[in-house]
Short mmCIF file of C-alpha atoms in Angstrom, two decimals:
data_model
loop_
_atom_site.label_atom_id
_atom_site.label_comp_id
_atom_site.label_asym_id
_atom_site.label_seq_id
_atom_site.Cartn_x
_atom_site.Cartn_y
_atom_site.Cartn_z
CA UNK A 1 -8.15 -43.60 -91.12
CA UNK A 2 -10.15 -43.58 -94.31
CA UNK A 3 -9.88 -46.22 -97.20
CA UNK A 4 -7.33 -45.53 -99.92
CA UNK A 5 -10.71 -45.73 -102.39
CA UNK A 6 -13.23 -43.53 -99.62
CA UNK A 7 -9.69 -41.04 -100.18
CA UNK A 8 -9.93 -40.84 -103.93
CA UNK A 9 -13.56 -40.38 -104.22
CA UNK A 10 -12.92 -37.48 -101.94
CA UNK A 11 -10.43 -35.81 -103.84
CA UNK A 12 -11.95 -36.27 -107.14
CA UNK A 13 -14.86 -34.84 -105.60
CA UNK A 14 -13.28 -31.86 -104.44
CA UNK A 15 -11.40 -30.86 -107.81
CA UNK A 16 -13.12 -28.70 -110.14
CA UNK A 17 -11.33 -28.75 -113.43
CA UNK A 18 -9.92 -25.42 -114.91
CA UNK A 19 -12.24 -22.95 -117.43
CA UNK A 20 -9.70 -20.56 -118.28
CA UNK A 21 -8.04 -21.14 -121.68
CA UNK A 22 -5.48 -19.33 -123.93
CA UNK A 23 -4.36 -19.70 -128.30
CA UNK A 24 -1.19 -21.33 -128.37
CA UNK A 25 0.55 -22.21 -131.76
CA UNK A 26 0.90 -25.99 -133.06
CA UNK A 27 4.55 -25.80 -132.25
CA UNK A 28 3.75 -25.02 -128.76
CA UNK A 29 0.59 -27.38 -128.43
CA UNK A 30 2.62 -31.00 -127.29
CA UNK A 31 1.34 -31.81 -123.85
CA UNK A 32 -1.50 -29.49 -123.63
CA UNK A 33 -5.34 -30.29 -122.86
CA UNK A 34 -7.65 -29.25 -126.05
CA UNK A 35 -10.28 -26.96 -124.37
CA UNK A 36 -12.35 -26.92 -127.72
CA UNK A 37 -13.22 -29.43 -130.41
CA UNK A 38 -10.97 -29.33 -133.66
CA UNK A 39 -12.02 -29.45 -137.04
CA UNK A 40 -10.81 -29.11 -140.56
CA UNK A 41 -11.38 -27.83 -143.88
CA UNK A 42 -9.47 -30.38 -145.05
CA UNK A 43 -10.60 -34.00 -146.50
CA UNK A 44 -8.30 -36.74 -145.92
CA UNK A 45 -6.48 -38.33 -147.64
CA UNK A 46 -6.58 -34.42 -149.58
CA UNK A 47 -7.02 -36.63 -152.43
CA UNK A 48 -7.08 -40.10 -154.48
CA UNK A 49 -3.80 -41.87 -154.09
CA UNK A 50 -1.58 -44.63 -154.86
CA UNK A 51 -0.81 -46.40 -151.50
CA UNK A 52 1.86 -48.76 -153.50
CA UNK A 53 4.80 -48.65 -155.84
CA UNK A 54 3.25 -49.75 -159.11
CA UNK A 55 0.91 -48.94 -162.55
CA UNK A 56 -2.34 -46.98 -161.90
CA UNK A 57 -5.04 -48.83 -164.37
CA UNK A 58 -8.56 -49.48 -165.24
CA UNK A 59 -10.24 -52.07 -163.55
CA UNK A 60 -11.84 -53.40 -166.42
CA UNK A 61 -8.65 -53.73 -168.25
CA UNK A 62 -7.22 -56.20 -166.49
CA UNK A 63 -9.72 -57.95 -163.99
CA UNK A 64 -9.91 -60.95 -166.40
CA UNK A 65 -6.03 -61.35 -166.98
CA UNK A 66 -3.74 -64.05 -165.38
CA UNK A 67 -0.52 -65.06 -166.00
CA UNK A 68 -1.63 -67.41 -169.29
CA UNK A 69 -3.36 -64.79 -170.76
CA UNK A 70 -1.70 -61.53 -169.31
CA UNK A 71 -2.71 -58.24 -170.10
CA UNK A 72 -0.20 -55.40 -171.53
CA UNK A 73 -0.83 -51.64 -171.17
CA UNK A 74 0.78 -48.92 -172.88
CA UNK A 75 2.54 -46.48 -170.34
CA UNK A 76 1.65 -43.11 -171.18
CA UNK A 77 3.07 -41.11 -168.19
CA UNK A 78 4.63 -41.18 -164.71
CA UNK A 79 4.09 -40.01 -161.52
CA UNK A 80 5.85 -39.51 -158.36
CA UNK A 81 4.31 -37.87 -154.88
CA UNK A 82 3.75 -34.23 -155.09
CA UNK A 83 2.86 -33.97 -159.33
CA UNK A 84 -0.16 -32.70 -160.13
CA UNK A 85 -0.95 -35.00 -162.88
CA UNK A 86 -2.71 -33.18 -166.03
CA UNK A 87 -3.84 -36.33 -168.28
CA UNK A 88 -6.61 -38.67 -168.21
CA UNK A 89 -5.46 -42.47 -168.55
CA UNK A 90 -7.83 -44.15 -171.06
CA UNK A 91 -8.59 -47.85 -171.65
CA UNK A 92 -5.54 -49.39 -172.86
CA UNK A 93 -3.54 -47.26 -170.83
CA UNK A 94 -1.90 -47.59 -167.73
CA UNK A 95 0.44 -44.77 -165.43
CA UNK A 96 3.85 -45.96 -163.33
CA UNK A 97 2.86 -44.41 -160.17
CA UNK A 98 4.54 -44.12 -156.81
CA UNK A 99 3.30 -44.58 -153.24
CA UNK A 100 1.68 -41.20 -152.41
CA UNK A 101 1.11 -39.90 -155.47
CA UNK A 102 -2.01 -38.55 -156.42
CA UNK A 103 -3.89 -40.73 -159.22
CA UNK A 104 -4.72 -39.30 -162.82
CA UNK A 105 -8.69 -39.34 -164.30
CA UNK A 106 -9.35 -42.64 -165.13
CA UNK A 107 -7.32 -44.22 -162.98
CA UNK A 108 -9.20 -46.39 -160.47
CA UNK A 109 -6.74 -49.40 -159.45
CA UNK A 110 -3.17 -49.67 -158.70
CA UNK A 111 -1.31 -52.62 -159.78
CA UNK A 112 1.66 -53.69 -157.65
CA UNK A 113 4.92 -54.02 -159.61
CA UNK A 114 5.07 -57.32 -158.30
CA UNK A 115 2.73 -58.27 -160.41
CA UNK A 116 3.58 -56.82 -163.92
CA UNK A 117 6.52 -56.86 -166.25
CA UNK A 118 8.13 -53.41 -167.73
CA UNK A 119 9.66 -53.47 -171.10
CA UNK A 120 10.14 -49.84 -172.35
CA UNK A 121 6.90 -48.21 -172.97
CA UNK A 122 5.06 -51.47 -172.56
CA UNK A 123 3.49 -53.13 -168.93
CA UNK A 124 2.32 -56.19 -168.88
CA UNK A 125 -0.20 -57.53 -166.04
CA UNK A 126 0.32 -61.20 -164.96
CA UNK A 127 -2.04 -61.68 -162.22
CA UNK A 128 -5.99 -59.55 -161.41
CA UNK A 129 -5.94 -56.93 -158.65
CA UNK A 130 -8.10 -58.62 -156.13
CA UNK A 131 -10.91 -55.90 -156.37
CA UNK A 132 -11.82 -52.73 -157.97
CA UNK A 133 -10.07 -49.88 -156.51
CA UNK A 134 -7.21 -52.51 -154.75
CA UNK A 135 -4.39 -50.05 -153.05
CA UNK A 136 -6.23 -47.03 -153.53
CA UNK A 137 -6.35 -44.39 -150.75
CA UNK A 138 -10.13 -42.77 -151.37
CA UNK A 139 -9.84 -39.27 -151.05
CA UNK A 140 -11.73 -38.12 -147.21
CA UNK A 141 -11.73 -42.28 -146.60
CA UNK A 142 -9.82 -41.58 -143.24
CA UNK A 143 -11.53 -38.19 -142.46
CA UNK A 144 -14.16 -36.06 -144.09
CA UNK A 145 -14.12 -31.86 -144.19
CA UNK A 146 -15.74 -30.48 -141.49
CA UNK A 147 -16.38 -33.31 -138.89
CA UNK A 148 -14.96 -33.12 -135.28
CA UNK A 149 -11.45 -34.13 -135.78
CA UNK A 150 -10.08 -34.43 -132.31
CA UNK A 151 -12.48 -33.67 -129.10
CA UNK A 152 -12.40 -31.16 -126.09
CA UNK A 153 -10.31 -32.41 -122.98
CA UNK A 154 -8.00 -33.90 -125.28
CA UNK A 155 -4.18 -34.63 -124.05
CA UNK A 156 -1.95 -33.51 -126.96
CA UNK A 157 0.53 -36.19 -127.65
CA UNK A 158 3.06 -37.70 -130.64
CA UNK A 159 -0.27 -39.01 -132.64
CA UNK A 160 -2.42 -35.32 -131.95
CA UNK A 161 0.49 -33.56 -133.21
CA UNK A 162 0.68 -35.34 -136.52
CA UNK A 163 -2.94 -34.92 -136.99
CA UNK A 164 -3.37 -31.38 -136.09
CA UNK A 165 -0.39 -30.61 -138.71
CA UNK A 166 -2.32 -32.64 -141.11
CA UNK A 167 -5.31 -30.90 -140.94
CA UNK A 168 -3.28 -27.29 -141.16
CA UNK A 169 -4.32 -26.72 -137.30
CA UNK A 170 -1.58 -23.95 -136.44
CA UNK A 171 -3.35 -22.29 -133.45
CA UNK A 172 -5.52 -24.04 -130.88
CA UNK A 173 -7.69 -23.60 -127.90
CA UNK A 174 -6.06 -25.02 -124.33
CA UNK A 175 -7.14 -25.11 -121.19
CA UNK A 176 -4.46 -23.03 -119.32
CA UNK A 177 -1.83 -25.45 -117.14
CA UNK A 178 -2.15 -25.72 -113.22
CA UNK A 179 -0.33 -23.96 -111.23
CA UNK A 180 1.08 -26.29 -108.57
CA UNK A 181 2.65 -24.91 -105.66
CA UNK A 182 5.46 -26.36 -103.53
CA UNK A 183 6.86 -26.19 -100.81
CA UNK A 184 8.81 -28.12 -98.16
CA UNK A 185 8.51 -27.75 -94.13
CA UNK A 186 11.39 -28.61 -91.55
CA UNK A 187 14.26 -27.40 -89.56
CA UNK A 188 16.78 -30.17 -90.62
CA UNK A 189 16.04 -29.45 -94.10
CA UNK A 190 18.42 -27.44 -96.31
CA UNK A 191 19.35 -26.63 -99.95
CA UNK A 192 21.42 -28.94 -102.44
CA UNK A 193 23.79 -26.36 -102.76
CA UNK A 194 24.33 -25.90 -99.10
CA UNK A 195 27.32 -27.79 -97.00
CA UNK A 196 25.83 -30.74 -95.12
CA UNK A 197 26.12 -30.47 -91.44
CA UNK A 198 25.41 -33.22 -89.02
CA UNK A 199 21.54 -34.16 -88.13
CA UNK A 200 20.58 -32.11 -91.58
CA UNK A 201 18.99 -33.45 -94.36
CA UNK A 202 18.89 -32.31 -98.15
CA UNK A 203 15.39 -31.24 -99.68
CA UNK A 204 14.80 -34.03 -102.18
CA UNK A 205 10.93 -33.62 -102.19
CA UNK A 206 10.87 -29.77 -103.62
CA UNK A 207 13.04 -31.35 -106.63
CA UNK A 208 11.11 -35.02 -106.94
CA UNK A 209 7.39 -32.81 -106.83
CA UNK A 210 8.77 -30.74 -109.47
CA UNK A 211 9.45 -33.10 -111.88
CA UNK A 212 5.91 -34.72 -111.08
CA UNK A 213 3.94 -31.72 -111.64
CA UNK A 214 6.33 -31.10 -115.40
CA UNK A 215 5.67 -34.75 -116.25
CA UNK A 216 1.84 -34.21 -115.36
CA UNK A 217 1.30 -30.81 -116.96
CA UNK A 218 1.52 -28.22 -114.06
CA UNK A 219 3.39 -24.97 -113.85
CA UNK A 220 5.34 -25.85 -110.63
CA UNK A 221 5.79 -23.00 -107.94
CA UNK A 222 8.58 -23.49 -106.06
CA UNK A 223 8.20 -21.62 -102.64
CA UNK A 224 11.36 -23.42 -100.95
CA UNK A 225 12.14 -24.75 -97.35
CA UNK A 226 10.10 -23.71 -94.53
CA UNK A 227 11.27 -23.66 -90.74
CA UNK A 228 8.92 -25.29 -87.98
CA UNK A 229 7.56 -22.31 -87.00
CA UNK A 230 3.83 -21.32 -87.11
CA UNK A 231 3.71 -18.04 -88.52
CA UNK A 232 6.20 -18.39 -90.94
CA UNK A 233 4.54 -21.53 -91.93
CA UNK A 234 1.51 -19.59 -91.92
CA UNK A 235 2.51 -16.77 -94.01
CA UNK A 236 3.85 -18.85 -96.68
CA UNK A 237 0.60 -21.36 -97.13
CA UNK A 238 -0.89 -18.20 -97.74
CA UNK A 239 0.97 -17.22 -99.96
CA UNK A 240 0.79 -20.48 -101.60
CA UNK A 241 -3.21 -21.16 -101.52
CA UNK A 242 -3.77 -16.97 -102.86
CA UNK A 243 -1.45 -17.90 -106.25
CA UNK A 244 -1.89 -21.44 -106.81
CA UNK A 245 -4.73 -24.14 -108.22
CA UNK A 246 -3.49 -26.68 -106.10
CA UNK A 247 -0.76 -26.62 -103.54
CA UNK A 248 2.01 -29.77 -102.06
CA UNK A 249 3.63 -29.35 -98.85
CA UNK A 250 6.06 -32.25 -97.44
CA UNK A 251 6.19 -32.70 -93.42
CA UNK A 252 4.19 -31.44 -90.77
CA UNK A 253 1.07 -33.15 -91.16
CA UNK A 254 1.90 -36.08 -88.59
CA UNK A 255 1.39 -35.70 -85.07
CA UNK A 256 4.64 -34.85 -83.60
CA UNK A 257 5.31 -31.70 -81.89
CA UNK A 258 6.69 -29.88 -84.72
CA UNK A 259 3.73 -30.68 -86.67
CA UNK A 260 1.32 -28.01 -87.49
CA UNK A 261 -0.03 -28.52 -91.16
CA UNK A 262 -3.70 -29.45 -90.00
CA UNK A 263 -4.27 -26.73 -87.05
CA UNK A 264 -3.04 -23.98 -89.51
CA UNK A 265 -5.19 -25.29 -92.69
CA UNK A 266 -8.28 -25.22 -90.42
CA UNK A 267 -7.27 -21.39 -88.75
CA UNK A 268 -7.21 -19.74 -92.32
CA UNK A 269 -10.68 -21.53 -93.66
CA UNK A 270 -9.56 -24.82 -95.12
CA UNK A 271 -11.94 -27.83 -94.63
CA UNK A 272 -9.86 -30.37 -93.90
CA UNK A 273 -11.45 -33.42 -95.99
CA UNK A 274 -8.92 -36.07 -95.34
CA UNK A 275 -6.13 -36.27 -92.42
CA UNK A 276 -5.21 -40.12 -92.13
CA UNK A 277 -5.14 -42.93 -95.46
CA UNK A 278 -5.03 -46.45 -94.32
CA UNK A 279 -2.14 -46.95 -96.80
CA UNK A 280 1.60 -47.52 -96.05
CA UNK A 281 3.40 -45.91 -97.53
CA UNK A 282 1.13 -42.57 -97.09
CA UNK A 283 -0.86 -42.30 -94.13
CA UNK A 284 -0.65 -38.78 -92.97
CA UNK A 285 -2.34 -37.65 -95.69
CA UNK A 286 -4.10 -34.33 -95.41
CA UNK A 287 -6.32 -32.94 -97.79
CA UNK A 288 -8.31 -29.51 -97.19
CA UNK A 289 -9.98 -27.37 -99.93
CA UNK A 290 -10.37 -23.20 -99.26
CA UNK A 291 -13.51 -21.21 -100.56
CA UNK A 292 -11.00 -19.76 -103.60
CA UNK A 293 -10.98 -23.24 -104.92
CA UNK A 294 -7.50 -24.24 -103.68
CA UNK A 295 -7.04 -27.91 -103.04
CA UNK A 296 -4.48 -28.12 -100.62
CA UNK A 297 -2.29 -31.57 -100.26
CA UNK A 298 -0.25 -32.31 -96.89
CA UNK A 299 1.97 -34.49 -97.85
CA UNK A 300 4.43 -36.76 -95.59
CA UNK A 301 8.10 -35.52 -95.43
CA UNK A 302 9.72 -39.00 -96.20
CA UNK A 303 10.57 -39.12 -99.72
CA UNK A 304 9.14 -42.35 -101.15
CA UNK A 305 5.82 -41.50 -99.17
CA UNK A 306 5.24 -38.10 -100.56
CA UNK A 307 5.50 -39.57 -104.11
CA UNK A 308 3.18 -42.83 -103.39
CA UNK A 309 0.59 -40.37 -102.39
CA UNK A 310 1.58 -38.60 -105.44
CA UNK A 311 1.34 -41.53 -107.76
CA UNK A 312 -1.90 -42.48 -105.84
CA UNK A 313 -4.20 -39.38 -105.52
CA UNK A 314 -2.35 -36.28 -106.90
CA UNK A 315 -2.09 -37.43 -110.25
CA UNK A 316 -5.85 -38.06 -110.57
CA UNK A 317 -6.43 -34.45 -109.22
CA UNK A 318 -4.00 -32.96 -111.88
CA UNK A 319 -5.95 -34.55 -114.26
CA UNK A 320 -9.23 -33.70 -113.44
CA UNK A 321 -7.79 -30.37 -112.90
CA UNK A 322 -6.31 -29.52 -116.05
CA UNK A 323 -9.32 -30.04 -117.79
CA UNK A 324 -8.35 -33.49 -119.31
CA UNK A 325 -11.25 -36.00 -120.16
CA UNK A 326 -11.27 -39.46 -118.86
CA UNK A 327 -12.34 -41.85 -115.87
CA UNK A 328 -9.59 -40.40 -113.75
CA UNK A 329 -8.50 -43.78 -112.55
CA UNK A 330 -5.36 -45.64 -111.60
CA UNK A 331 -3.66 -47.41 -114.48
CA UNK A 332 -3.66 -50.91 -112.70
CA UNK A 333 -2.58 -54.28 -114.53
CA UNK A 334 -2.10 -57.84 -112.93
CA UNK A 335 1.49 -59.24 -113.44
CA UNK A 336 3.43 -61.78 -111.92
CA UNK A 337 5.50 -61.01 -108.69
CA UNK A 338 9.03 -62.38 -109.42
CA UNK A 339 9.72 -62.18 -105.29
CA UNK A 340 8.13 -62.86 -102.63
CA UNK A 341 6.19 -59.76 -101.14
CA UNK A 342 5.05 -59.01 -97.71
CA UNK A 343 2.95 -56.54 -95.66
CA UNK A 344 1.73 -56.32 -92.33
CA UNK A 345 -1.97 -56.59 -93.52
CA UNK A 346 -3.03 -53.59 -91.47
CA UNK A 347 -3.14 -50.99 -94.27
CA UNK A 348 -2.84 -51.41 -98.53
CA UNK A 349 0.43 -51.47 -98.59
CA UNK A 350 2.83 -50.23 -101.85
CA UNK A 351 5.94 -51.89 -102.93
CA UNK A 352 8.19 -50.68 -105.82
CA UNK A 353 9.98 -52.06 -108.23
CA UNK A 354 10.42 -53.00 -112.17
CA UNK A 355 7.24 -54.35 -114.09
CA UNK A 356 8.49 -55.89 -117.36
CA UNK A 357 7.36 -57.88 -120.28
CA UNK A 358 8.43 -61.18 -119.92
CA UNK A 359 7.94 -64.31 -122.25
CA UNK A 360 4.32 -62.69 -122.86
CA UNK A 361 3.21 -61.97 -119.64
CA UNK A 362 3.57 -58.66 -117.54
CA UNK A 363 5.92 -59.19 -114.67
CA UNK A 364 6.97 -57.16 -111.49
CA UNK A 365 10.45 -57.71 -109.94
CA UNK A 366 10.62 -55.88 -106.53
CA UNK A 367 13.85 -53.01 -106.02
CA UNK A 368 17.26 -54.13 -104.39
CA UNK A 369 17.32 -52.71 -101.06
CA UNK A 370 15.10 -51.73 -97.78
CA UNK A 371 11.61 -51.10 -99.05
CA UNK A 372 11.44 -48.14 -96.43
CA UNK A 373 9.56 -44.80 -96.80
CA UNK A 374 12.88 -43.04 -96.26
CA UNK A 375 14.70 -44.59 -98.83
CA UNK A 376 14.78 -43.01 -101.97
CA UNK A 377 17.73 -44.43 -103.39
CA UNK A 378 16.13 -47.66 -104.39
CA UNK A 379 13.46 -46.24 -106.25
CA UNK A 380 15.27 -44.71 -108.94
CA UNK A 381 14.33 -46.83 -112.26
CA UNK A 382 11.24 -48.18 -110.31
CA UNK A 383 8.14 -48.19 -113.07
CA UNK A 384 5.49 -49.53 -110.90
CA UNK A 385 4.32 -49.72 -107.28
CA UNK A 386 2.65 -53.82 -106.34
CA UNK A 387 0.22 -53.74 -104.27
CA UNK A 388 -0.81 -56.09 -101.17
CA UNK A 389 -4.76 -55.37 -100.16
CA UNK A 390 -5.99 -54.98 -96.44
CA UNK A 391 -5.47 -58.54 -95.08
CA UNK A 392 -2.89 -59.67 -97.21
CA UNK A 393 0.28 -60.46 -95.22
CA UNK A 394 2.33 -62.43 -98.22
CA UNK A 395 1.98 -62.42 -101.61
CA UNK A 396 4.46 -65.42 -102.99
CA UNK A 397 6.92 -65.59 -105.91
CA UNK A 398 5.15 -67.03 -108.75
CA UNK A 399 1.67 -65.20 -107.83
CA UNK A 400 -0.69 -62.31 -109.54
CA UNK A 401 -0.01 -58.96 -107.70
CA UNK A 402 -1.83 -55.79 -108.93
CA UNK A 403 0.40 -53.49 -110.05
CA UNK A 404 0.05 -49.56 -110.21
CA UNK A 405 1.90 -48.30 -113.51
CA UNK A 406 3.87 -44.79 -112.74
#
């Protein structure tokens, strides 16, 4: 058995991330990797404006007043976001302007209305702004025309979607999405829709993979259940490795006798890489790679062991893969284990669970239940898998735990 860190050096090694890219519109851009830099014509803010409900003035007007000597302005106009304005304030002068609105020649301060007292035609200034230019939004102070607005390798979320609307983006560059291909190997396994007979099991791994490749920005291929038999298991990892980037198989990488993941990688050309993690859950493992680039992932048939190793390696690969820029590491935090936790020592060893804010601090509460590799059932609303290091047989209530975030 390798190292669960000797494991992910070796798969981030062996993924190459994606060249090919394709225009899709803004609209369709949420969740995609930016394959080129963006830019814009576009200053922001697009111009001067008021960032506060109040009178646009001059500076020197009123940067000696206070409330025993206030200073009153004539109002000569008013403006609201979206008016153009056409007039130039001059000294003496002042504008009611609205938060958003772009500021009139000559204006080069906004007083709150806090601050002032409106009779008619007439404001009056009791107290200085603070400085010239107080609650004014310079026009290209947050970005200037031309610069790089958002960088290659770029995920596309909530925050890149405002900005790229900002800036008038409405086609971009992506790197095209993985193609991820699934598929699930035993005799006992059948269908959701299919009755339940005795010593069968349902297929819960083609559905749970599914979702993980959606959440992480693949185009899952669903290739179904495969019976325990070598050429038909054959036949359809071809099929798999000849139309997919990457491909996840549950079962048949142990060593039992129905087991023939690894002897059938290594017939067609894969070089197996990794066959054994000393992790629990997780440990057969198998990782090959074939000359078209096709990283192939054995995964273990139990349920919660398919997606630890998921969680653990896969998502790091489906990063690097789809072209995304970063350290393509674990998102680990240290929180405090609200039970006590316990492992065998002999291999790093993943519990799951809830990891919550509490009073401050980040804290992880272990799931009701059997923590067993089979049971799926309690992982549902699990957010984070604690983790006890080779050696470490006990882990009590009270103490730090590192904690992988899902």
């Amino acid at each position: 058995m390798i190292s669960v860190q000797d494991a992910q050096i070796i798969i981030l090694e062996l993924v190459e991330s994606l060249e090919e890219t394709e225009t899709v519109s803004l609209e369709d851009a949420t969740g995609r990797i930016l394959a080129q830099p963006v830019s814009s014509s576009l200053d922001f803010p697009y111009w001067d404006n008021s960032a506060m409900d109040g009178y646009g003035v001059r500076f020197e007007d009123v940067k000696n007043c206070s409330s025993d000597y206030p200073i009153t302005l004539e109002i000569v106009t008013e403006i609201s976001a979206g008016i153009n304005p056409k007039l130039s304030i001059q000294s003496g002068e002042a504008c009611r302007i609205f938060t958003g609105a772009m500021l009139p020649d000559g204006v080069d301060t906004i007083v709150m209305q806090e601050k002032t007292h409106q009779e008619g035609k007439k404001v009056t200034v009791l107290s200085p702004p603070n400085y010239l230019g107080e609650f004014v939004r310079k026009r290209g102070s947050f970005y200037q025309a031309g610069e790089i607005l958002l960088p290659s390798g770029l995920n596309i979320n909530e925050p890149e979607m405002a900005v790229l609307a900002t800036a008038q983006c409405s086609d971009l560059q992506v790197y095209r999405r993985p193609r991820i291909a699934i598929l699930s190997t035993g005799n006992e396994l059948i269908t959701p829709s299919q009755t339940l007979q005795p010593g069968q099991i349902i297929d819960s791994n083609q559905y749970a993979l599914k979702a993980f490749v959606v959440k992480n920005g693949g185009i899952p291929i669903s290739l179904g259940i495969v019976k325990d038999q070598p050429k038909i298991i054959k036949q359809k990892i071809i099929e798999a490795i000849n139309q997919a980037d990457c491909v996840l198989s549950t079962g048949g990488v142990s060593v039992g006798d129905y087991d023939y993941i690894v002897q059938i990688l290594a017939e067609l050309g894969g070089e197996i890489k990794i066959n054994r993690v000393a992790m629990k859950p997780g440990k057969p493992l198998t990782v090959a790679k074939f000359n078209n680039g096709c990283v192939y992932f054995g995964l273990p048939g139990n349920p919660v062991s398919a997606l630890v190793s998921c969680w653990r390696f896969v998502k790091l690969a489906l990063d690097k893969l789809s072209g995304l820029q970063s350290d393509y590491q674990p998102k680990f935090i240290t929180a405090i284990s609200q039970d006590n936790l316990s492992s065998q020592g002999q291999r790093e060893t993943y519990v799951w669970g809830q990891l919550k804010l509490m009073n401050g601090q980040s804290s992880f509460s272990l799931a009701q239940g059997q923590q067993n590799s089979a049971n799926l059932i309690n992982l549902a609303s699990s957010n984070a898998l604690a983790i006890l290091p080779i050696g470490t047989t006990k882990i009590h209530q009270g103490e730090t735990v590192k904690v992988l975030m899902l």
